[in-house]
Short mmCIF file of C-alpha atoms in Angstrom, two decimals:
data_model
loop_
_atom_site.label_atom_id
_atom_site.label_comp_id
_atom_site.label_asym_id
_atom_site.label_seq_id
_atom_site.Cartn_x
_atom_site.Cartn_y
_atom_site.Cartn_z
CA MET A 1 -0.17 -0.06 0.05
CA ARG A 2 1.28 3.55 -0.84
CA GLY A 3 2.55 5.13 2.72
CA ALA A 4 2.74 8.49 3.40
CA GLY A 5 6.69 8.59 2.67
CA TRP A 6 7.28 11.38 4.84
CA ALA A 7 11.22 12.51 5.34
CA ASP A 8 12.75 12.93 8.61
CA PRO A 9 12.41 16.67 9.50
CA SER A 10 15.41 16.58 11.55
CA ARG A 11 17.32 16.52 8.35
CA SER A 12 15.99 19.32 6.66
CA VAL A 13 15.05 21.59 9.26
CA ARG A 14 17.87 23.94 10.10
CA ALA A 15 17.70 27.01 12.59
CA THR A 16 18.93 30.21 11.57
CA ILE A 17 21.24 30.74 14.76
CA THR A 18 22.68 27.84 16.38
CA GLN A 19 25.56 27.43 18.99
CA ALA A 20 27.75 25.83 16.57
CA SER A 21 27.33 28.51 14.00
CA LEU A 22 27.72 31.18 16.75
CA ASP A 23 31.16 29.73 17.82
CA ARG A 24 32.21 29.48 14.26
CA ALA A 25 31.61 33.13 13.97
CA PHE A 26 33.43 34.05 17.23
CA THR A 27 36.43 31.80 16.26
CA ILE A 28 36.65 33.85 12.64
CA LEU A 29 36.38 37.17 14.65
CA MET A 30 38.83 36.05 17.29
CA ALA A 31 41.28 35.02 14.44
CA ILE A 32 40.96 38.56 12.70
CA ALA A 33 41.44 40.32 15.95
CA ALA A 34 44.54 38.11 16.85
CA ILE A 35 46.36 38.53 13.57
CA GLY A 36 45.25 42.21 13.30
CA PHE A 37 46.36 43.33 16.72
CA GLY A 38 49.48 41.54 16.42
CA ALA A 39 50.57 42.88 12.90
CA VAL A 40 49.54 46.40 13.82
CA ASN A 41 51.67 46.60 16.88
CA VAL A 42 55.00 45.07 15.54
CA SER A 43 56.38 48.56 14.88
CA GLY A 44 55.55 49.57 18.35
CA LEU A 45 57.29 46.43 19.91
CA LEU A 46 60.38 47.12 17.73
CA LYS A 47 60.75 50.72 18.99
CA GLN A 48 60.63 49.41 22.63
CA LEU A 49 63.36 46.63 22.11
CA PRO A 50 66.29 49.02 23.15
CA TYR A 51 64.90 49.07 26.72
CA LEU A 52 64.18 45.39 27.04
CA ASP A 53 66.23 42.66 27.47
CA PRO A 54 68.02 41.41 24.27
CA VAL A 55 67.14 37.69 24.85
CA TRP A 56 64.10 37.23 26.94
CA ALA A 57 62.20 40.05 25.57
CA PRO A 58 62.25 39.03 21.85
CA ALA A 59 61.85 35.24 22.91
CA SER A 60 58.88 36.30 24.86
CA ALA A 61 57.23 38.47 22.11
CA ILE A 62 57.95 35.52 19.52
CA VAL A 63 56.21 32.99 21.86
CA MET A 64 53.26 35.35 21.94
CA ALA A 65 53.05 35.97 18.24
CA LEU A 66 53.16 32.24 17.46
CA SER A 67 50.09 31.89 19.72
CA LEU A 68 48.31 34.78 17.87
CA VAL A 69 49.25 32.93 14.50
CA ALA A 70 47.75 29.54 16.03
CA VAL A 71 44.69 31.48 16.94
CA GLY A 72 44.31 32.68 13.43
CA VAL A 73 44.99 29.32 11.90
CA SER A 74 42.28 27.87 14.04
CA ALA A 75 39.62 29.77 12.05
CA ILE A 76 40.36 27.20 9.25
CA ALA A 77 40.97 24.16 11.68
CA GLN A 78 38.05 24.96 14.01
CA ARG A 79 38.65 21.76 16.02
CA TRP A 80 41.67 23.25 17.30
CA SER A 81 40.13 26.70 17.94
CA GLN A 82 39.52 26.16 21.81
CA VAL A 83 42.91 24.59 22.45
CA ALA A 84 44.66 27.68 20.44
CA GLN A 85 42.58 30.53 22.31
CA THR A 86 43.40 28.75 25.71
CA VAL A 87 47.08 28.77 25.04
CA CYS A 88 46.90 32.28 23.90
CA ALA A 89 45.20 33.50 26.97
CA LEU A 90 47.56 31.47 29.12
CA LEU A 91 50.73 32.79 27.40
CA PHE A 92 49.51 36.28 27.39
CA LEU A 93 48.90 36.33 31.27
CA VAL A 94 52.56 34.86 31.63
CA ALA A 95 53.93 37.63 29.22
CA LEU A 96 52.08 40.17 31.41
CA LEU A 97 53.25 38.95 34.71
CA THR A 98 56.98 38.45 33.59
CA PHE A 99 57.17 41.63 31.68
CA PRO A 100 59.25 43.53 34.44
CA LEU A 101 61.67 40.71 34.13
CA THR A 102 62.45 41.58 30.60
CA VAL A 103 63.15 45.07 31.21
CA ASP A 104 66.58 46.44 31.31
CA ARG A 105 65.94 50.09 32.12
CA ALA A 106 62.62 51.89 32.74
CA LEU A 107 60.33 52.75 29.99
CA PRO A 108 59.94 56.41 28.96
CA VAL A 109 56.52 57.87 30.33
CA ASP A 110 55.21 58.23 26.56
CA GLN A 111 55.54 54.29 26.06
CA VAL A 112 53.49 51.57 27.44
CA PRO A 113 54.37 47.99 28.04
CA TRP A 114 54.05 45.97 24.80
CA PRO A 115 51.38 43.65 26.46
CA TRP A 116 49.04 46.32 26.81
CA TRP A 117 48.28 46.19 22.95
CA LEU A 118 47.19 42.72 23.52
CA CYS A 119 45.21 42.91 26.64
CA ASN A 120 41.77 42.42 25.16
CA VAL A 121 43.18 39.97 22.78
CA GLY A 122 43.99 37.81 25.82
CA THR A 123 40.59 38.42 27.80
CA ILE A 124 38.45 37.67 24.74
CA ALA A 125 40.40 34.53 24.29
CA ALA A 126 39.74 33.55 27.71
CA SER A 127 36.12 34.47 27.56
CA LEU A 128 35.80 32.07 24.60
CA SER A 129 37.77 29.19 25.78
CA PHE A 130 37.31 29.18 29.41
CA ALA A 131 34.33 28.11 31.60
CA THR A 132 32.40 31.35 32.52
CA TRP A 133 33.68 31.53 36.29
CA ARG A 134 37.39 31.00 34.95
CA ALA A 135 36.94 33.61 32.27
CA ALA A 136 35.57 36.03 34.92
CA VAL A 137 38.35 35.43 37.18
CA TYR A 138 40.82 35.96 34.48
CA ASN A 139 39.05 39.18 33.19
CA ALA A 140 39.30 40.56 36.79
CA LEU A 141 43.23 39.72 37.01
CA VAL A 142 44.33 41.15 33.98
CA PRO A 143 43.39 44.75 34.79
CA ILE A 144 44.72 44.17 38.25
CA ILE A 145 48.06 42.92 37.17
CA TYR A 146 48.26 45.92 34.42
CA PHE A 147 47.48 48.44 37.12
CA VAL A 148 50.40 47.18 39.48
CA LEU A 149 52.66 47.00 36.35
CA ARG A 150 51.98 50.65 35.19
CA LEU A 151 52.71 51.77 38.85
CA SER A 152 56.03 50.09 38.85
CA PRO A 153 59.41 51.34 37.34
CA ALA A 154 59.41 48.78 34.63
CA GLY A 155 55.83 49.75 33.33
CA GLY A 156 56.83 53.27 33.26
CA ALA A 157 55.50 54.47 36.85
CA VAL A 158 52.92 56.81 35.46
CA GLY A 159 51.25 57.46 38.63
CA LEU A 160 47.85 56.11 40.29
CA GLN A 161 45.43 57.94 38.19
CA ARG A 162 46.87 56.96 34.87
CA ALA A 163 47.51 53.22 36.02
CA PHE A 164 43.82 53.15 37.29
CA LEU A 165 42.49 54.61 34.07
CA ASP A 166 44.55 52.02 31.90
CA GLY A 167 43.39 49.09 34.07
CA ALA A 168 39.68 50.21 34.04
CA TYR A 169 39.70 50.41 30.32
CA THR A 170 41.01 46.93 30.18
CA ALA A 171 38.32 45.60 32.56
CA VAL A 172 35.34 47.40 30.97
CA LEU A 173 36.15 45.93 27.47
CA GLY A 174 36.96 42.56 28.71
CA ILE A 175 33.93 42.40 30.94
CA ALA A 176 31.59 43.72 28.23
CA ALA A 177 32.90 41.03 25.68
CA LEU A 178 32.58 38.18 28.53
CA VAL A 179 29.01 39.30 28.86
CA LEU A 180 28.20 39.67 25.27
CA ILE A 181 29.86 36.18 24.56
CA VAL A 182 28.01 34.47 27.59
CA VAL A 183 24.57 35.97 26.73
CA LEU A 184 24.81 35.17 22.91
CA ARG A 185 25.95 31.35 23.68
CA ARG A 186 22.95 30.91 26.12
CA ALA A 187 20.55 32.53 23.80
CA ALA A 188 22.02 30.02 20.78
CA ALA A 189 21.79 27.03 23.20
CA ALA A 190 18.24 27.95 24.04
CA VAL A 191 17.43 28.00 20.06
CA ASP A 192 19.26 24.66 19.59
CA ALA A 193 17.05 23.17 22.60
CA ALA A 194 13.95 24.57 21.11
CA GLN A 195 14.66 23.23 17.76
CA ALA A 196 15.46 19.77 19.06
CA THR A 197 12.31 19.93 20.85
CA ALA A 198 10.22 21.06 17.90
CA VAL A 199 11.64 18.43 15.61
CA ARG A 200 10.89 15.70 18.16
CA ARG A 201 7.17 16.87 18.41
CA TYR A 202 6.98 17.34 14.63
CA SER A 203 8.39 13.90 14.04
CA ARG A 204 5.90 12.37 16.38
CA ALA A 205 3.07 14.26 14.84
CA ILE A 206 4.17 13.24 11.28
CA ARG A 207 4.27 9.45 12.48
CA GLU A 208 0.78 9.88 13.93
CA HIS A 209 -0.58 11.52 11.09
CA ALA A 210 0.90 8.90 8.60
CA THR A 211 -0.47 6.20 10.91
CA GLU A 212 -4.15 7.84 10.77
CA VAL A 213 -3.55 8.04 6.91
CA GLU A 214 -2.73 4.65 6.61
CA ARG A 215 -5.66 3.50 8.76
CA VAL A 216 -8.19 5.50 6.80
CA GLN A 217 -6.75 3.80 3.37
CA VAL A 218 -7.03 0.35 4.90
CA ASP A 219 -10.63 0.97 6.36
CA ALA A 220 -11.44 2.55 3.02
CA ILE A 221 -10.22 -0.65 1.14
CA VAL A 222 -11.75 -3.10 3.53
CA HIS A 223 -15.13 -1.34 3.15
CA ASP A 224 -15.07 -0.50 -0.66
CA SER A 225 -13.21 -4.02 -1.71
CA VAL A 226 -14.41 -6.63 0.75
CA LEU A 227 -17.70 -5.72 2.85
CA THR A 228 -19.58 -4.05 0.17
CA THR A 229 -18.55 -6.52 -2.25
CA LEU A 230 -19.72 -9.42 0.26
CA LEU A 231 -22.92 -7.60 1.29
CA SER A 232 -24.00 -7.39 -2.62
CA ALA A 233 -23.35 -10.89 -3.19
CA ALA A 234 -25.55 -11.89 -0.41
CA ARG A 235 -28.41 -9.67 -1.34
CA ALA A 236 -28.08 -10.43 -5.02
CA ASP A 237 -31.44 -12.19 -5.88
CA THR A 238 -31.82 -10.72 -9.51
CA PRO A 239 -29.76 -11.05 -12.37
CA ASP A 240 -28.87 -7.52 -12.39
CA ALA A 241 -27.68 -7.59 -8.76
CA GLU A 242 -25.69 -10.73 -9.48
CA THR A 243 -24.05 -8.81 -12.39
CA LEU A 244 -23.28 -5.84 -10.05
CA ALA A 245 -21.81 -8.42 -7.40
CA ALA A 246 -19.73 -9.95 -9.91
CA ARG A 247 -18.22 -6.69 -11.20
CA MET A 248 -17.67 -5.34 -7.71
CA ALA A 249 -15.82 -8.70 -6.88
CA ARG A 250 -13.58 -8.08 -10.10
CA ASN A 251 -13.01 -4.53 -8.84
CA ALA A 252 -12.26 -5.62 -5.27
CA ILE A 253 -9.60 -8.18 -6.45
CA ASP A 254 -7.86 -5.51 -8.81
CA HIS A 255 -7.88 -2.86 -6.00
CA LEU A 256 -6.36 -5.28 -3.43
CA ALA A 257 -3.65 -6.31 -5.76
CA ALA A 258 -2.68 -2.79 -6.69
CA ALA A 259 -2.79 -1.82 -3.07
CA ALA A 260 -0.24 -4.81 -2.07
CA SER A 261 2.02 -4.15 -4.75
CA ASP A 262 2.09 -0.30 -4.24
CA GLY A 263 5.18 0.83 -2.06
CA PRO A 264 5.78 4.02 -0.37
CA GLY A 265 7.51 6.75 -2.24
CA GLU A 266 6.84 9.90 -4.09
CA ASP A 267 3.64 10.27 -5.86
CA GLN A 268 3.74 9.93 -9.69
CA ILE A 269 1.66 12.47 -11.47
CA VAL A 270 -1.54 11.12 -13.12
CA PRO A 271 -2.71 12.80 -16.35
CA PHE A 272 -6.09 14.17 -16.14
CA ASP A 273 -7.59 12.29 -19.05
CA VAL A 274 -6.39 8.81 -17.07
CA LEU A 275 -8.28 9.79 -14.14
CA ARG A 276 -11.25 10.99 -15.99
CA ASP A 277 -11.72 7.78 -18.17
CA ARG A 278 -11.15 5.63 -14.93
CA ILE A 279 -13.99 7.50 -13.01
CA VAL A 280 -16.29 7.14 -15.90
CA ALA A 281 -15.71 3.65 -16.64
CA SER A 282 -16.06 2.54 -13.15
CA VAL A 283 -19.09 4.42 -12.36
CA THR A 284 -20.89 3.63 -15.53
CA SER A 285 -20.19 -0.13 -15.21
CA LEU A 286 -22.09 -0.82 -12.07
CA GLY A 287 -25.17 -2.08 -13.87
CA ALA A 288 -27.68 0.54 -12.65
CA PRO A 289 -27.88 3.43 -15.40
CA VAL A 290 -25.54 6.51 -14.52
CA GLN A 291 -25.93 9.54 -16.57
CA VAL A 292 -22.50 11.36 -17.56
CA ARG A 293 -23.76 14.97 -17.76
CA SER A 294 -20.44 16.84 -17.98
CA VAL A 295 -16.92 15.62 -18.63
CA PRO A 296 -14.28 18.24 -19.43
CA ALA A 297 -11.54 17.45 -22.25
CA ALA A 298 -8.61 18.78 -20.09
CA GLY A 299 -7.70 19.35 -16.49
CA PRO A 300 -4.54 19.24 -14.10
CA GLY A 301 -2.46 16.28 -13.59
CA LEU A 302 -2.79 14.73 -9.98
CA PRO A 303 -0.45 12.94 -7.61
CA PHE A 304 -1.20 9.21 -7.74
CA SER A 305 -2.51 9.03 -4.17
CA SER A 306 -4.91 12.13 -4.89
CA ALA A 307 -6.19 10.50 -8.23
CA ASP A 308 -6.67 7.01 -6.75
CA ALA A 309 -8.68 8.66 -3.69
CA ILE A 310 -10.98 10.77 -5.99
CA ALA A 311 -11.64 7.86 -8.36
CA SER A 312 -12.29 5.35 -5.58
CA ALA A 313 -14.48 7.95 -3.60
CA ALA A 314 -16.48 8.50 -6.80
CA LEU A 315 -17.01 4.90 -7.30
CA GLN A 316 -17.94 4.21 -3.78
CA ALA A 317 -20.39 6.94 -3.83
CA ALA A 318 -21.94 5.44 -7.01
CA VAL A 319 -22.20 2.14 -5.47
CA ASN A 320 -23.99 3.49 -2.32
CA SER A 321 -26.40 5.18 -4.51
CA VAL A 322 -27.02 1.70 -6.34
CA GLN A 323 -27.56 0.17 -3.15
CA HIS A 324 -29.54 2.36 -1.10
CA ALA A 325 -31.14 5.01 -3.11
CA GLY A 326 -34.11 2.95 -4.28
CA ASP A 327 -35.45 1.52 -7.54
CA ASP A 328 -36.50 3.96 -10.61
CA VAL A 329 -33.82 6.40 -9.46
CA SER A 330 -31.96 8.82 -11.86
CA ARG A 331 -28.36 8.96 -11.05
CA TRP A 332 -25.64 11.30 -12.75
CA ILE A 333 -22.16 12.07 -12.38
CA THR A 334 -20.53 15.54 -13.32
CA ILE A 335 -16.84 16.24 -13.57
CA VAL A 336 -15.38 19.83 -13.62
CA ALA A 337 -11.80 20.82 -13.94
CA ASP A 338 -9.73 23.78 -14.57
CA ARG A 339 -6.08 24.22 -14.62
CA LYS A 340 -5.54 23.60 -10.88
CA SER A 341 -8.38 21.70 -9.38
CA VAL A 342 -10.69 18.86 -10.02
CA GLU A 343 -14.44 18.43 -8.97
CA VAL A 344 -16.44 15.34 -9.20
CA GLU A 345 -20.35 15.32 -8.36
CA VAL A 346 -22.05 12.17 -7.80
CA ALA A 347 -25.78 12.61 -7.28
CA ASP A 348 -29.13 10.94 -7.55
CA ASP A 349 -32.94 12.05 -6.71
CA GLY A 350 -33.48 8.81 -4.42
CA THR A 351 -34.88 8.48 -1.05
CA GLY A 352 -31.96 10.27 0.81
CA PHE A 353 -31.34 9.90 4.49
CA ASP A 354 -30.44 11.53 7.89
CA ALA A 355 -26.93 11.52 8.19
CA HIS A 356 -27.24 12.36 11.82
CA ALA A 357 -28.98 9.07 12.46
CA VAL A 358 -26.49 6.89 10.96
CA PRO A 359 -24.65 4.76 13.91
CA ALA A 360 -20.93 5.78 14.32
CA GLU A 361 -19.76 2.02 13.63
CA ARG A 362 -20.98 2.30 10.02
CA LEU A 363 -18.12 3.13 7.98
CA GLY A 364 -19.64 4.04 4.62
CA VAL A 365 -19.03 7.55 3.46
CA ARG A 366 -17.22 8.60 6.58
CA ARG A 367 -14.18 6.21 5.82
CA SER A 368 -14.42 5.29 2.06
CA ILE A 369 -15.26 8.89 0.78
CA ILE A 370 -14.79 11.87 3.43
CA GLU A 371 -11.75 10.63 5.31
CA ARG A 372 -10.14 9.25 2.19
CA MET A 373 -10.33 12.61 0.28
CA ALA A 374 -9.22 14.26 3.25
CA ALA A 375 -6.00 12.05 3.55
CA ALA A 376 -5.26 12.88 -0.09
CA GLY A 377 -5.52 16.59 0.34
CA GLY A 378 -9.04 17.04 -0.98
CA GLU A 379 -12.26 17.13 0.64
CA ALA A 380 -15.69 15.66 0.08
CA ASP A 381 -19.28 17.46 0.80
CA LEU A 382 -22.28 15.37 1.56
CA ARG A 383 -25.61 16.92 0.76
CA THR A 384 -28.64 14.80 1.88
CA ALA A 385 -32.00 14.54 3.40
CA PRO A 386 -34.60 12.13 3.72
CA GLY A 387 -36.85 12.34 0.34
CA SER A 388 -34.43 14.81 -1.15
CA GLY A 389 -31.77 12.49 -2.75
CA THR A 390 -28.08 12.31 -2.21
CA ARG A 391 -25.41 14.56 -3.57
CA ILE A 392 -21.84 13.91 -2.94
CA VAL A 393 -19.18 16.67 -4.39
CA LEU A 394 -15.49 15.60 -4.28
CA ARG A 395 -12.95 18.28 -4.50
CA TRP A 396 -9.34 18.48 -5.18
CA PRO A 397 -7.39 20.23 -3.55
CA ALA A 398 -9.39 21.27 -0.66
CA LEU A 399 -10.62 24.73 -0.88
CA GLY A 400 -8.50 25.73 2.42
CA ALA A 401 -5.38 24.51 0.51
CA ALA A 402 -6.17 26.07 -2.91
CA GLY A 403 -7.28 29.45 -1.73
CA ASP A 404 -8.69 31.31 1.20
CA GLY A 405 -11.62 28.83 1.67
CA GLU A 406 -14.05 30.76 -0.51
CA ALA A 407 -15.89 28.51 -3.29
CA ALA A 408 -14.32 27.99 -6.59
CA ASP A 409 -15.70 28.20 -10.09
CA GLY A 410 -18.36 30.34 -9.13
CA ASP A 411 -20.22 27.80 -7.13
CA PRO A 412 -21.10 29.21 -3.64
CA GLY A 413 -22.97 26.07 -2.64
CA LEU A 414 -19.81 24.17 -2.53
CA GLY A 415 -17.51 26.34 -0.23
CA ARG A 416 -16.31 24.83 2.87
CA ASP A 417 -18.12 27.04 5.10
CA GLY A 418 -21.18 27.55 2.74
CA ALA A 419 -24.67 26.86 4.63
CA ALA A 420 -26.71 26.43 1.54
CA ASP A 421 -26.93 23.51 -0.88
CA ARG A 422 -27.64 24.40 -4.57
CA ASP A 423 -30.95 22.76 -4.24
CA GLY A 424 -31.77 23.73 -0.56
CA ALA A 425 -30.84 20.40 0.78
CA ALA A 426 -29.59 20.14 4.41
CA ASP A 427 -26.24 21.51 5.72
CA ARG A 428 -23.04 20.47 3.58
CA ASP A 429 -20.97 19.73 6.77
CA GLU A 430 -22.32 16.18 7.49
CA ARG A 431 -19.55 13.95 8.38
CA GLU A 432 -21.51 10.64 8.91
CA ALA A 433 -22.77 8.42 6.23
CA ARG A 434 -24.39 5.25 5.56
CA GLY A 435 -22.34 1.86 5.00
#
């Protein structure tokens, strides 16, 4: 039997912002900042070298430069980004702490220790790679260490006010970056969790819907192809009834064979003329006369499941009419189509019935017509009342899917929410039917 063939939504649904994409963006920005700040401040470091130890100062600067290069390269090999950022943050802290040991003579007042230019590179690297509380401690230590350094002769002995301002500037930028990174990461994690929850619920809903569609298809086939045939054969007491039962038995065998061999997958498109000919041939071969009032020459192609549903529902509507509408009854079928929709009306002027009085356990129109059409993306309108005949209108696609729910092709009596039948029959929204 043709299944729903649903795809796993977790493979196709993608959030705009995820924690992985955010971390990727942070890694790229960190790489740009590391390489950029390092390159821009090379000239300042070279000017400061005469005041520094000729061995340890260049060695310290080279090691720090290599860590910045590693951070830059990690934008390409992102699996190493956290390691590179962690090493960079730790090496910067070591360079800042050991800077006084690399100074031969006091720096001029107009110069700042070269680690100053990389303070925020270190604090942001720590914010990205450390746990939140460790990053907070790091962002508090760096301004304090730099404040003490600026007060010392090795840092220029600039005085309390200048040292405090430099330390406060470093602290504000570092803490602001830390807060921004933490907030964005938590927001992205919430998006990831919400997406995962939505995908799980959507997957469950799809499975439940597919199960319901399959159940409707099975119920419809059992009713159409088995129960109806058996009941017709049991009641066949005239040659015409026996002929009808034999034809229904052949149709049942063909239908069951086709359902058994049909597998899940994408629907093939059925040309309109194939669908039209199938409907006309099946309805007019029942033995009882059925007048074909209108058959268009052209119409839209339909997915196989939709074409099969509308053809099977039309046949079942005609079978119900033959079985229950009474003798000497006029029956007719009308097919209307345009470029995007198909509408099939199967009607008679027989006895009609009270749909509200039909027991719930009777499958009939409910499974074989109404729910079958709904499962295939269409809809079925039942118009009947005792003594007023029966009219069943099959429409694909459903009006809610084709537009805003208004009637198509100038027929206001066929709207989804229409209250009036074209002939003044009862409410179109009857959802129970005879078996």
